[in-house]
mmCIF file of C-alpha atoms in Angstrom:
data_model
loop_
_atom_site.group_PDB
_atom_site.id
_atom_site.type_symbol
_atom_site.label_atom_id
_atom_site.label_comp_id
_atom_site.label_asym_id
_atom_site.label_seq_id
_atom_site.Cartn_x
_atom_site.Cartn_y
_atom_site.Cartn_z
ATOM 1 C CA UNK A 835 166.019 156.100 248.401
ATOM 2 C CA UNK A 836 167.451 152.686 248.596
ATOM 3 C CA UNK A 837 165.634 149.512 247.081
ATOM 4 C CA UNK A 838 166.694 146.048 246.862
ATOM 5 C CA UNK A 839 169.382 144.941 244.661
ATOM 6 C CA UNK A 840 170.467 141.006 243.871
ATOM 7 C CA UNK A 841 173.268 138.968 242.211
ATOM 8 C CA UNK A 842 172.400 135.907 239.707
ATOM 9 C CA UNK A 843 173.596 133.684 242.158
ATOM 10 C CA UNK A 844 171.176 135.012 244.646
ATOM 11 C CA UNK A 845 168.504 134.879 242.047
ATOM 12 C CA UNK A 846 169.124 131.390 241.330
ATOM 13 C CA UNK A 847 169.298 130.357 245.247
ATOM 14 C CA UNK A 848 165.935 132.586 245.766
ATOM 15 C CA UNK A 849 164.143 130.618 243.020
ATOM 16 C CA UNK A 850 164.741 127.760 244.823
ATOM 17 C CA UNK A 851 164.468 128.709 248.085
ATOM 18 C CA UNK A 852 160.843 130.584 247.232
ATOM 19 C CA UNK A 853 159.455 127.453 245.288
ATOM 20 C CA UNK A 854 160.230 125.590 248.811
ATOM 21 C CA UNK A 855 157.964 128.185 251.353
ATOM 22 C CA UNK A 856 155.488 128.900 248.344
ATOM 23 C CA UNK A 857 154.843 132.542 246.173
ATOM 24 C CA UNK A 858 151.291 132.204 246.954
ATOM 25 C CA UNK A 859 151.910 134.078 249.697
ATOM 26 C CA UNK A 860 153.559 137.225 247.710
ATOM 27 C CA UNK A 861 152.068 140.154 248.146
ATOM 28 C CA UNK A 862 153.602 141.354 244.696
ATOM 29 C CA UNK A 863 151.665 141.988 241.990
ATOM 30 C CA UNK A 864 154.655 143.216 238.580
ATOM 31 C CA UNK A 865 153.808 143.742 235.764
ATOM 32 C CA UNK A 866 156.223 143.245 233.061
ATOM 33 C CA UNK A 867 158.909 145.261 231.865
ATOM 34 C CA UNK A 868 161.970 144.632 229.433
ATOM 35 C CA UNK A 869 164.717 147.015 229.690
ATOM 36 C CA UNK A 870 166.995 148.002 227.608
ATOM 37 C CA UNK A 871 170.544 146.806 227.014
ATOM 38 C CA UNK A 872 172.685 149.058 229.548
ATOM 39 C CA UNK A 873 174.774 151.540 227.491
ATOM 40 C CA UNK A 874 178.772 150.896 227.115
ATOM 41 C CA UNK A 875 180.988 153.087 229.802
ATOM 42 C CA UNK A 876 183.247 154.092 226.897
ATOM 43 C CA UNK A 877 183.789 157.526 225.843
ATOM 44 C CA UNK A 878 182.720 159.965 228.085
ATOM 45 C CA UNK A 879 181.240 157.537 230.524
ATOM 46 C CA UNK A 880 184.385 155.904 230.812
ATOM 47 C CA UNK A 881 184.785 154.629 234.341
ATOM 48 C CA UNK A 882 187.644 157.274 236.354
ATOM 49 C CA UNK A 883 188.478 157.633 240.047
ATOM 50 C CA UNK A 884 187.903 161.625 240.077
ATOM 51 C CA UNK A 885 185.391 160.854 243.125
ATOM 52 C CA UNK A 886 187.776 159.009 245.151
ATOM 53 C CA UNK A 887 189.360 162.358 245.830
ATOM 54 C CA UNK A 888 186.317 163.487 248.050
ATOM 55 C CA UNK A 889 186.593 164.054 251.282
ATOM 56 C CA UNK A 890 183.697 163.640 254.591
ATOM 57 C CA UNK A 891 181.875 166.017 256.722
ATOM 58 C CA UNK A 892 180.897 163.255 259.801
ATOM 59 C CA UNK A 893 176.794 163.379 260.900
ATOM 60 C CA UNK A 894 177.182 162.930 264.627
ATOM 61 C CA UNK A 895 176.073 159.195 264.089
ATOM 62 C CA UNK A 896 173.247 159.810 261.700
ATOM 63 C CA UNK A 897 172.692 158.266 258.872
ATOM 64 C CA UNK A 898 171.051 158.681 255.348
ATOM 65 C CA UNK A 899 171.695 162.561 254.190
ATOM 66 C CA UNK A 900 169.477 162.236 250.797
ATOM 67 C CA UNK A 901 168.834 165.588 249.787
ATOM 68 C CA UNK A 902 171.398 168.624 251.010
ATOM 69 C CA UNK A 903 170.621 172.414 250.834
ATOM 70 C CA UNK A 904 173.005 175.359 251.610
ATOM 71 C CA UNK A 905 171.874 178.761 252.786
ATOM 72 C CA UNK A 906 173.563 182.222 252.077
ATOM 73 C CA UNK A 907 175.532 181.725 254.936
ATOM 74 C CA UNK A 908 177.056 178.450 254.154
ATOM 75 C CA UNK A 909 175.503 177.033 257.047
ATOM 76 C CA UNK A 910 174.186 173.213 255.069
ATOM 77 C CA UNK A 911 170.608 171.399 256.100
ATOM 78 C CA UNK A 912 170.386 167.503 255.378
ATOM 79 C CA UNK A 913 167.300 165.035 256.835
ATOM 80 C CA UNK A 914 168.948 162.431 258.503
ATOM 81 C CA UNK A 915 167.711 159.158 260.314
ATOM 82 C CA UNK A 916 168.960 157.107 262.854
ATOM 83 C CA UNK A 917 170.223 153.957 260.440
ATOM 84 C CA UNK A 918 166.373 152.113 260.693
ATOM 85 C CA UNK A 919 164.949 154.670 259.225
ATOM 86 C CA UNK A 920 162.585 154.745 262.408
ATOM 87 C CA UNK A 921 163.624 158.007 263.772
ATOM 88 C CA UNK A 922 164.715 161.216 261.896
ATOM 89 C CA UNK A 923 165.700 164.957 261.899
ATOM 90 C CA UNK A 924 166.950 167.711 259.775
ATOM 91 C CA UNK A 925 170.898 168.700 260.450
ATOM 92 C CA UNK A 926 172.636 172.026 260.661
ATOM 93 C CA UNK A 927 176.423 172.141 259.481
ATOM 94 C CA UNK A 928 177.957 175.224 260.310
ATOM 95 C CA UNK A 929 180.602 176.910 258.521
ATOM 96 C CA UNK A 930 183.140 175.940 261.106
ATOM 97 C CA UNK A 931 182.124 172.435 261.448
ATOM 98 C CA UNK A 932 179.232 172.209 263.984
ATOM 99 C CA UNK A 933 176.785 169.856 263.549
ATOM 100 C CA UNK A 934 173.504 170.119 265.237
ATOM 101 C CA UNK A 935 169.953 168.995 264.990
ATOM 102 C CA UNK A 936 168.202 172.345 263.584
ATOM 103 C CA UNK A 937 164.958 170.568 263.341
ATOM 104 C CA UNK A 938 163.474 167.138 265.541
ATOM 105 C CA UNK A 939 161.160 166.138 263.015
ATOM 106 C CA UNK A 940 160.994 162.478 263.887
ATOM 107 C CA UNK A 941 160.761 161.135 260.724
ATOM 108 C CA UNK A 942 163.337 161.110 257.636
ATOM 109 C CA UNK A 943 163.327 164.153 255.097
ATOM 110 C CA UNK A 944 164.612 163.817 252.018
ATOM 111 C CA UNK A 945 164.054 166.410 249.365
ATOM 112 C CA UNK A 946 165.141 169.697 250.620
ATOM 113 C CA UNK A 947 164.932 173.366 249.251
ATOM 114 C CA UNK A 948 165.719 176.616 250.618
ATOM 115 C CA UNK A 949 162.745 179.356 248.987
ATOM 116 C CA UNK A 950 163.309 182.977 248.992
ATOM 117 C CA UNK A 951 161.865 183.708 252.826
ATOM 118 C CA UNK A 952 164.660 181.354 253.726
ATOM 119 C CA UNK A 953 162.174 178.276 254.448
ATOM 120 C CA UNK A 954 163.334 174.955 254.266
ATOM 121 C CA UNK A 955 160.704 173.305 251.940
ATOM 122 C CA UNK A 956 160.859 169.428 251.968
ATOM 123 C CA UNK A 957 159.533 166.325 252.041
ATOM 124 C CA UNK A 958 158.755 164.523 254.857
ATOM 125 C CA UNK A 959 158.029 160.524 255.558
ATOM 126 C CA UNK A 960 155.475 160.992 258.374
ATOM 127 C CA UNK A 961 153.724 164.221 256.987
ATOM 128 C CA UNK A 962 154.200 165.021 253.289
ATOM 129 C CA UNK A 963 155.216 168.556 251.806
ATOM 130 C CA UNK A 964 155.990 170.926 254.426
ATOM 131 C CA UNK A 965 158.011 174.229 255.485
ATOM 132 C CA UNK A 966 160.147 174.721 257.930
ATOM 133 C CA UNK A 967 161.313 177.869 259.080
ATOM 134 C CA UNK A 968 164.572 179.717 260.676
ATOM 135 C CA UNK A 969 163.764 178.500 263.626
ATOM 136 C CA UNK A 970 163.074 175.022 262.802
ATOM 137 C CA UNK A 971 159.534 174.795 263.399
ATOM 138 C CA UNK A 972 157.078 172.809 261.016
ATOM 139 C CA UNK A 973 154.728 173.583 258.732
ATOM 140 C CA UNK A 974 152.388 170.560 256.646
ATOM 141 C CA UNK A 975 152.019 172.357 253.141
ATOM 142 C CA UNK A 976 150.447 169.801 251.602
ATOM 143 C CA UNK A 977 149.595 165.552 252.499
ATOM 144 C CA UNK A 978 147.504 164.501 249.724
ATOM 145 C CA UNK A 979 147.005 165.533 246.027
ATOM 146 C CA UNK A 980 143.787 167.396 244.321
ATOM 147 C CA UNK A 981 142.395 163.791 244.044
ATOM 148 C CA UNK A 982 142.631 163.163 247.620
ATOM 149 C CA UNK A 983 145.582 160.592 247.074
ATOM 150 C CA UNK A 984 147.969 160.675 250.009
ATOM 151 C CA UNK A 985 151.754 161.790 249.931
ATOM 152 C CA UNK A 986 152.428 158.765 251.197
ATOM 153 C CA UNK A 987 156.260 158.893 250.088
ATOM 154 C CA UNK A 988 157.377 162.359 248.688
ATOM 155 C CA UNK A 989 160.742 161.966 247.404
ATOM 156 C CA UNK A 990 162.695 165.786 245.939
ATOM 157 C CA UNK A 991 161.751 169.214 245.653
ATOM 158 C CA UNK A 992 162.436 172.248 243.835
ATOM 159 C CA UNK A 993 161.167 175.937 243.906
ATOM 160 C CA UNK A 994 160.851 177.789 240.408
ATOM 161 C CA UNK A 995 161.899 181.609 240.494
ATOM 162 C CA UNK A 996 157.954 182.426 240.817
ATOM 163 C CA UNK A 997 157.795 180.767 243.840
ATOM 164 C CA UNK A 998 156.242 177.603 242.950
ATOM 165 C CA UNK A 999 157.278 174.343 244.426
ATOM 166 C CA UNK A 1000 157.773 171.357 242.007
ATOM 167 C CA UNK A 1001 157.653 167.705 243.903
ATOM 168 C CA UNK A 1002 157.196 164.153 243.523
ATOM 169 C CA UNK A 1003 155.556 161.357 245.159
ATOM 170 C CA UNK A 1004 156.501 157.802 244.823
ATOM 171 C CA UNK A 1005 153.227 156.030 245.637
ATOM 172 C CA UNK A 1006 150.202 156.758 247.276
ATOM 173 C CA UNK A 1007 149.361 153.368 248.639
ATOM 174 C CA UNK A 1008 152.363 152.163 250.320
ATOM 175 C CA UNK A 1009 153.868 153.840 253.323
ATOM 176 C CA UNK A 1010 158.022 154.222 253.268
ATOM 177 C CA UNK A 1011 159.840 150.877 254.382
ATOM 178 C CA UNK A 1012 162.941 149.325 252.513
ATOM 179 C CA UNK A 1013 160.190 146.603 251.558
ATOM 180 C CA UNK A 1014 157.917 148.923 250.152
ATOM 181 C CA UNK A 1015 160.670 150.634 248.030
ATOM 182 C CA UNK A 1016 161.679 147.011 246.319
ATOM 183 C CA UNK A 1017 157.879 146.534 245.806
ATOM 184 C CA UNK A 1018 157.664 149.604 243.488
ATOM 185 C CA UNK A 1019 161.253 148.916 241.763
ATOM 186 C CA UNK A 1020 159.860 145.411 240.993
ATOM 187 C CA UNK A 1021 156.248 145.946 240.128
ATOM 188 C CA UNK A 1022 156.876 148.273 237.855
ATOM 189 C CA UNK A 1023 153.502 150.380 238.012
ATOM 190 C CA UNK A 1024 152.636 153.768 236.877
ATOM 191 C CA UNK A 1025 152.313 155.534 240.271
ATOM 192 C CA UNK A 1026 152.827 158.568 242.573
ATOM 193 C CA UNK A 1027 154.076 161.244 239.777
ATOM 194 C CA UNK A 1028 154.889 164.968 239.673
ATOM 195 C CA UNK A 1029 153.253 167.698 241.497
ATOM 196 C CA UNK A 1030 153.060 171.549 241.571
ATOM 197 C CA UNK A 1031 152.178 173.343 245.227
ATOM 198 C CA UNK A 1032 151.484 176.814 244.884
ATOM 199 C CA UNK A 1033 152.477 178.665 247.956
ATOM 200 C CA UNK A 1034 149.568 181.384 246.917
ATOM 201 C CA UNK A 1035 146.174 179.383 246.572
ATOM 202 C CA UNK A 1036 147.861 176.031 248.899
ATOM 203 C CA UNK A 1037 147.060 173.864 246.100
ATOM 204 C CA UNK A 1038 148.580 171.136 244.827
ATOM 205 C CA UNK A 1039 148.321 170.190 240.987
ATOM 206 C CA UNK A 1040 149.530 166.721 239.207
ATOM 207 C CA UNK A 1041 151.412 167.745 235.883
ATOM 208 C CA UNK A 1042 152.641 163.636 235.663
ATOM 209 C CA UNK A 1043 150.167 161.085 236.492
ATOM 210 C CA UNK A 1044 152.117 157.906 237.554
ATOM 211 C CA UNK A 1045 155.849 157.522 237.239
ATOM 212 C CA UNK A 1046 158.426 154.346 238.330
ATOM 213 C CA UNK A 1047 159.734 155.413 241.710
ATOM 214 C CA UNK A 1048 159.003 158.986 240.929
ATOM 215 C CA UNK A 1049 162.500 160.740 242.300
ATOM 216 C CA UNK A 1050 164.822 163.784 241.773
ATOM 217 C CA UNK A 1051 162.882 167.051 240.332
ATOM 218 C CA UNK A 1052 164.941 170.023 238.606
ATOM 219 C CA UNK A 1053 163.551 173.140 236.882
ATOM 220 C CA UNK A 1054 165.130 174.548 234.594
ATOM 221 C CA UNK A 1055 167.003 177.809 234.657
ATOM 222 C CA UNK A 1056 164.270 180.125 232.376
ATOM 223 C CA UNK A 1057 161.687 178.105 234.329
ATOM 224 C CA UNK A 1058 160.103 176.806 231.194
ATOM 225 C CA UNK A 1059 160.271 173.405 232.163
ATOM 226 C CA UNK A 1060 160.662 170.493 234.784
ATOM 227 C CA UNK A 1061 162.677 167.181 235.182
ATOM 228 C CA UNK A 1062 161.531 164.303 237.099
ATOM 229 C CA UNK A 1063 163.233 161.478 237.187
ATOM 230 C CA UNK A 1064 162.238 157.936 236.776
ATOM 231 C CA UNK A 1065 164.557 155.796 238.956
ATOM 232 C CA UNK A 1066 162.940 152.328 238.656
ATOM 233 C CA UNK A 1067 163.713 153.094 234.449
ATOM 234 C CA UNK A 1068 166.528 154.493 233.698
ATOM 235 C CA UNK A 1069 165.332 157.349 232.666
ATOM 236 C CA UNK A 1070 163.898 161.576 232.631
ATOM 237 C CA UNK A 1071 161.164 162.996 231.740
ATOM 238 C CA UNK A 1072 160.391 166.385 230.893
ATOM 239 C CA UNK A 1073 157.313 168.363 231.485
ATOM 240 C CA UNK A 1074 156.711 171.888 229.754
ATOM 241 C CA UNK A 1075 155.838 174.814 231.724
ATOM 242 C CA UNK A 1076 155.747 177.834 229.463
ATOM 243 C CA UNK A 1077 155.725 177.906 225.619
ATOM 244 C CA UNK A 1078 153.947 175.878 222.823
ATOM 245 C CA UNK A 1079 154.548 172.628 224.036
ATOM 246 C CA UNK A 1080 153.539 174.114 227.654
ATOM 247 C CA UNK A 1081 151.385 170.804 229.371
ATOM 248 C CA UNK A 1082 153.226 168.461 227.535
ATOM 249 C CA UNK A 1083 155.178 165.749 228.672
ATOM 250 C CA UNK A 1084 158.048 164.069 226.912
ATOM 251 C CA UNK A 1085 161.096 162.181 227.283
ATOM 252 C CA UNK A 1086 164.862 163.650 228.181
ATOM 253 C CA UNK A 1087 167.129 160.953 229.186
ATOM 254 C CA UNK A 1088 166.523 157.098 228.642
ATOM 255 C CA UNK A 1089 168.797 153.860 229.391
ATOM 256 C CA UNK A 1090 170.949 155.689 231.654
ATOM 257 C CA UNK A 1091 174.171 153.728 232.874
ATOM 258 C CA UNK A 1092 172.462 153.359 236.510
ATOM 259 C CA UNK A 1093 169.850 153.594 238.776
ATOM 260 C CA UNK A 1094 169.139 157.594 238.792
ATOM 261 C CA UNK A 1095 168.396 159.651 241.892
ATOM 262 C CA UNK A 1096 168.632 163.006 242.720
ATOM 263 C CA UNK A 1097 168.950 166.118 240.330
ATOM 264 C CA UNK A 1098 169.826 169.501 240.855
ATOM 265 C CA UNK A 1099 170.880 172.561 238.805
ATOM 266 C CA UNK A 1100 173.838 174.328 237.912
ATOM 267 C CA UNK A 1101 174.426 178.032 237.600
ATOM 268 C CA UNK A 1102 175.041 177.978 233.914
ATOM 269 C CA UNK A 1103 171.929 175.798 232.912
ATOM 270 C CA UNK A 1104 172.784 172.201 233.064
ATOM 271 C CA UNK A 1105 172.502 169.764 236.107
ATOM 272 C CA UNK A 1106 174.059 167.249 237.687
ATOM 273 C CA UNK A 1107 172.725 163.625 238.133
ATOM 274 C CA UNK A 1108 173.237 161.159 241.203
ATOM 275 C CA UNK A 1109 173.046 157.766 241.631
ATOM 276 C CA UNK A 1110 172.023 155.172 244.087
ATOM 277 C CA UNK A 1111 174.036 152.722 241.746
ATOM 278 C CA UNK A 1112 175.289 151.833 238.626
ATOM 279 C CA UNK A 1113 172.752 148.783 236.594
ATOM 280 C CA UNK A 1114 172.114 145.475 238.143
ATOM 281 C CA UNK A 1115 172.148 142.185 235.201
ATOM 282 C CA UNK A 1116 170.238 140.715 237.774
ATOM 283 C CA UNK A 1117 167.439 142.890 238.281
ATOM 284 C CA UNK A 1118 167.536 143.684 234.524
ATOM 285 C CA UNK A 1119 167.311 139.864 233.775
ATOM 286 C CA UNK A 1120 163.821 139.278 235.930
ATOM 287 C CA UNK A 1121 162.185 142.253 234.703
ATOM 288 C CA UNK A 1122 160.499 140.341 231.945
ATOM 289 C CA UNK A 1123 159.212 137.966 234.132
ATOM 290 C CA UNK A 1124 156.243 139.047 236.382
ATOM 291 C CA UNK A 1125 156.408 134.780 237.714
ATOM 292 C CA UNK A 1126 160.438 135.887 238.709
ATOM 293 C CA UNK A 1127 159.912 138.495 240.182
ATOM 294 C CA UNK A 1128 157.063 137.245 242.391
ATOM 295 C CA UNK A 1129 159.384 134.308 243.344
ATOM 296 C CA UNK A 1130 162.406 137.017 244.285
ATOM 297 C CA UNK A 1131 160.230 139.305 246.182
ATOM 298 C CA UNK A 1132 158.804 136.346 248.430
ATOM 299 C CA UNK A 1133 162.633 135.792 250.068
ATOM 300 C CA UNK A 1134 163.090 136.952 253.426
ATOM 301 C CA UNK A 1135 165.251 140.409 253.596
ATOM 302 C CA UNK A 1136 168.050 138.737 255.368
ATOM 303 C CA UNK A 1137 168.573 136.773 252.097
ATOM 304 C CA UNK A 1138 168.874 140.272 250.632
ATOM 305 C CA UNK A 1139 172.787 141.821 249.911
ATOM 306 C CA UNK A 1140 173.252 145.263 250.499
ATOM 307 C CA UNK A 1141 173.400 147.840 247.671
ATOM 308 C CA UNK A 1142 176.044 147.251 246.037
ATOM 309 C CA UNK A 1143 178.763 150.485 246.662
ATOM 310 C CA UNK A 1144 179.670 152.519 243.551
ATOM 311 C CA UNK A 1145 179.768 156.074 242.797
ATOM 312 C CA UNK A 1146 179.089 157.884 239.727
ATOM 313 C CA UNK A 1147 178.156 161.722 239.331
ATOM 314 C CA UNK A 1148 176.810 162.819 235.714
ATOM 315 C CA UNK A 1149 176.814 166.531 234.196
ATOM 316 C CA UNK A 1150 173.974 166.883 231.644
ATOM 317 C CA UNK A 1151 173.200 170.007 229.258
ATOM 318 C CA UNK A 1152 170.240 171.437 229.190
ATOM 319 C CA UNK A 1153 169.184 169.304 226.077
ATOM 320 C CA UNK A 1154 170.159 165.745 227.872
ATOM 321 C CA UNK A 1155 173.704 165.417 227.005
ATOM 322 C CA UNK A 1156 176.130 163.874 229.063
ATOM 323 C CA UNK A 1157 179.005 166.547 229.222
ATOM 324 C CA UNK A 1158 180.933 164.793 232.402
ATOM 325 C CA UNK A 1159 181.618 162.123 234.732
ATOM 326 C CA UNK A 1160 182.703 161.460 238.365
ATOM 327 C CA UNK A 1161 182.974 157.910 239.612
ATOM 328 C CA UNK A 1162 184.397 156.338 242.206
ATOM 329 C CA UNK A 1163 184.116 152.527 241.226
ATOM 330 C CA UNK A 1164 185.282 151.115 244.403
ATOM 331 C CA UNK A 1165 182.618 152.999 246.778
ATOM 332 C CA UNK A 1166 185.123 153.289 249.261
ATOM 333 C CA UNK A 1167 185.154 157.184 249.058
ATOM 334 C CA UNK A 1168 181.441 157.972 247.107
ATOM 335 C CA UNK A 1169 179.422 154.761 247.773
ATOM 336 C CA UNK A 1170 176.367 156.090 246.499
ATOM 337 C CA UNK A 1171 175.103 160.096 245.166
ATOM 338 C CA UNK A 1172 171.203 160.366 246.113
ATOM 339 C CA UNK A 1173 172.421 164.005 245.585
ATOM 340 C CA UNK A 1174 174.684 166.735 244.364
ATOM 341 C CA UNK A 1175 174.064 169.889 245.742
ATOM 342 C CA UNK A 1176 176.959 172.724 243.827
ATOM 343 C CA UNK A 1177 178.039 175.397 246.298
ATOM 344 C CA UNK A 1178 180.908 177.606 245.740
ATOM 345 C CA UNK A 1179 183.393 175.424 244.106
ATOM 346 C CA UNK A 1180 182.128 172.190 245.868
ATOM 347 C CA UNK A 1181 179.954 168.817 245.135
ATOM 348 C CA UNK A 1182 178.161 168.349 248.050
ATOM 349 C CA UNK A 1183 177.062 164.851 247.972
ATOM 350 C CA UNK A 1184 174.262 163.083 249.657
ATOM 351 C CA UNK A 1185 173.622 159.019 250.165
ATOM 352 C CA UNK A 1186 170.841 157.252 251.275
ATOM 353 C CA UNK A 1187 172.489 155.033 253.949
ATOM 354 C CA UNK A 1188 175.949 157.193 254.567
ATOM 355 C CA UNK A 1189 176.943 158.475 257.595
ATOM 356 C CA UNK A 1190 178.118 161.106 256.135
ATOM 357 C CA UNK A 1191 177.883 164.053 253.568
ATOM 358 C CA UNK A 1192 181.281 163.354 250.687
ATOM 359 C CA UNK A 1193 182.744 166.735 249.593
ATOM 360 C CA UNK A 1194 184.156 166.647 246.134
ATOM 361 C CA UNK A 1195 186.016 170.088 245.283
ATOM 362 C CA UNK A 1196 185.506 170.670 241.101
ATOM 363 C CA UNK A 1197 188.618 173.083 241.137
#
């Protein structure tokens, strides 16, 4: 999902600008965070152009494909919205190219997983977890957590081979808006988390309490544990499902070269990591500074400058190593990787505000 990004010349020009119409009036409240120096794109993360090789599959004018799924037909699903984010749907691609609206849910989806009836699980803006089947009709699973707390912005799903559906939620008190995104980047709060919904008993279970823009979910390929990531730090974090350290939660990946997105799994065990972005100095430089960050937030969104463009694609072992890397530092061809779904040969790759999905072949 996008959030705000700034320059240090914007900063500097906001800090004035917000001293001028007064920060009383900010409805932030951060909390301080100092992050940690942004790791060197040298050996393996040495910048390439491998992604500028990808070509587009065009959305019939929609925008915003986060999360991608493909079914055993080939036939790919991706929630789509109409550039606001006020209106949404779910897309069918065909095979042969045609692109359809499969189902009119009126509100953005992002995460997006296919379970073994053939389902489209997903999260949805307006109603939370749901289902939707071969026909495209809706189903709410799920719109608050065992607490009571709503879904008020799911973010990614995935289904375990028993069935169970992994998921996170970004906040329960703030409803989705590009405004409300920034707020949880920049206040830096413990909230939303990871969740397990079991199809059986319709129950929903918090396995992480509170998380920083809770994001992309993965299980792993034994099912023995679960990756959420962290996009407001940098970072993974791994909860146990099975074994002795089953309940536990620890960390995977930290100080990662950008801000992380979507995850997904491969067929031999690892995954591969999107990213909205690569690291802002800006946004790393107020962190420490709750007073900042008050004074930022308080600017208009017009003063705001789009997300910056840059695309980088990671491949991470099972154990959190970085085995590979795509980029396309230009954004021209891969402006941004909210997802990477692998089918048969392919990097199917999803962006927040694209209009459309970038096809990357691996062979």
């Amino acid at each position: 999902m996008k959030y705000f990004l700034i320059s240090i010349g914007v900063l500097l020009g906001g800090v004035a600008i917000a001293l001028g119409i007064g920060v009383s009036r900010s409805s932030l409240e951060p909390l301080a965070w100092t992050p940690p120096e942004p790791p060197s794109l040298t050996g393996i993360l040495e910048e390439n152009t491998r992604l500028q090789d990808a070509d587009w599959l065009e959305l019939a004018g929609w925008y915003g494909p986060e999360d991608i799924a493909v079914d055993a037909q080939g036939n790919i699903y991706a929630g789509v919205h109409d550039g606001n984010f006020e209106n949404g749907a779910i897309l069918k691609l065909t095979p042969d190219g045609e692109v359809s609206v499969f189902s009119d849910t009126g509100s953005w989806v992002t995460g997006l997983h296919i379970d073994a009836a053939g389902n489209l699980i997903a999260c949805d803006q307006a109603r939370g977890l749901i289902s939707v089947d071969q026909a495209g009709n809706i189903t709410t699973l799920a719109t608050h957590d065992e607490y009571g707390r709503p879904l008020l912005l799911p973010n990614d799903v995935d289904i375990a081979s028993d069935g169970m559906i992994y998921f996170s939620n970004s906040t329960s008190t703030l409803t989705f808006s590009l405004t409300s995104a920034r707020q949880i980047i920049m206040e830096q709060k413990p909230v939303g988390g990871l969740y397990r919904y079991d199809p059986n008993t319709q129950t929903v279970t918090t396995l992480i309490e509170g998380g920083y823009f809770s994001n992309g979910v993965a299980v792993s390929a034994d099912d023995s544990f679960v990756l959420l990531v962290d996009t407001g730090r940098y970072q993974i974090r791994r909860h146990w499902l099975t074994g002795e350290r089953a309940g536990q939660t620890e960390m995977f990946m930290e100080n990662l070269p950008g801000f992380a997105n979507g995850i997904s799994r491969r067929a031999d065990g690892s995954f591969w990591l999107g990213f909205s972005t690569r690291r802002n100095a800006a946004m790393d430089t107020i962190h420490p500074h709750p007073w900042l960050k008050k004074l930022v937030f308080s600017l208009p969104m017009w003063l705001q400058p789009e997300q910056e463009r840059y695309g980088i694609i990671l491949n991470i072992s099972a154990t959190g190593e970085v085995i590979d890397a795509y980029f396309d530092p230009t954004g021209n061809r891969v402006p941004e990787t909210s997802s990477v779904t692998e089918y048969d040969g392919t990097l199917l790759i999803g962006g927040d505000l694209t209009q459309q999905i970038s096809r990357y072949s691996l062979e």
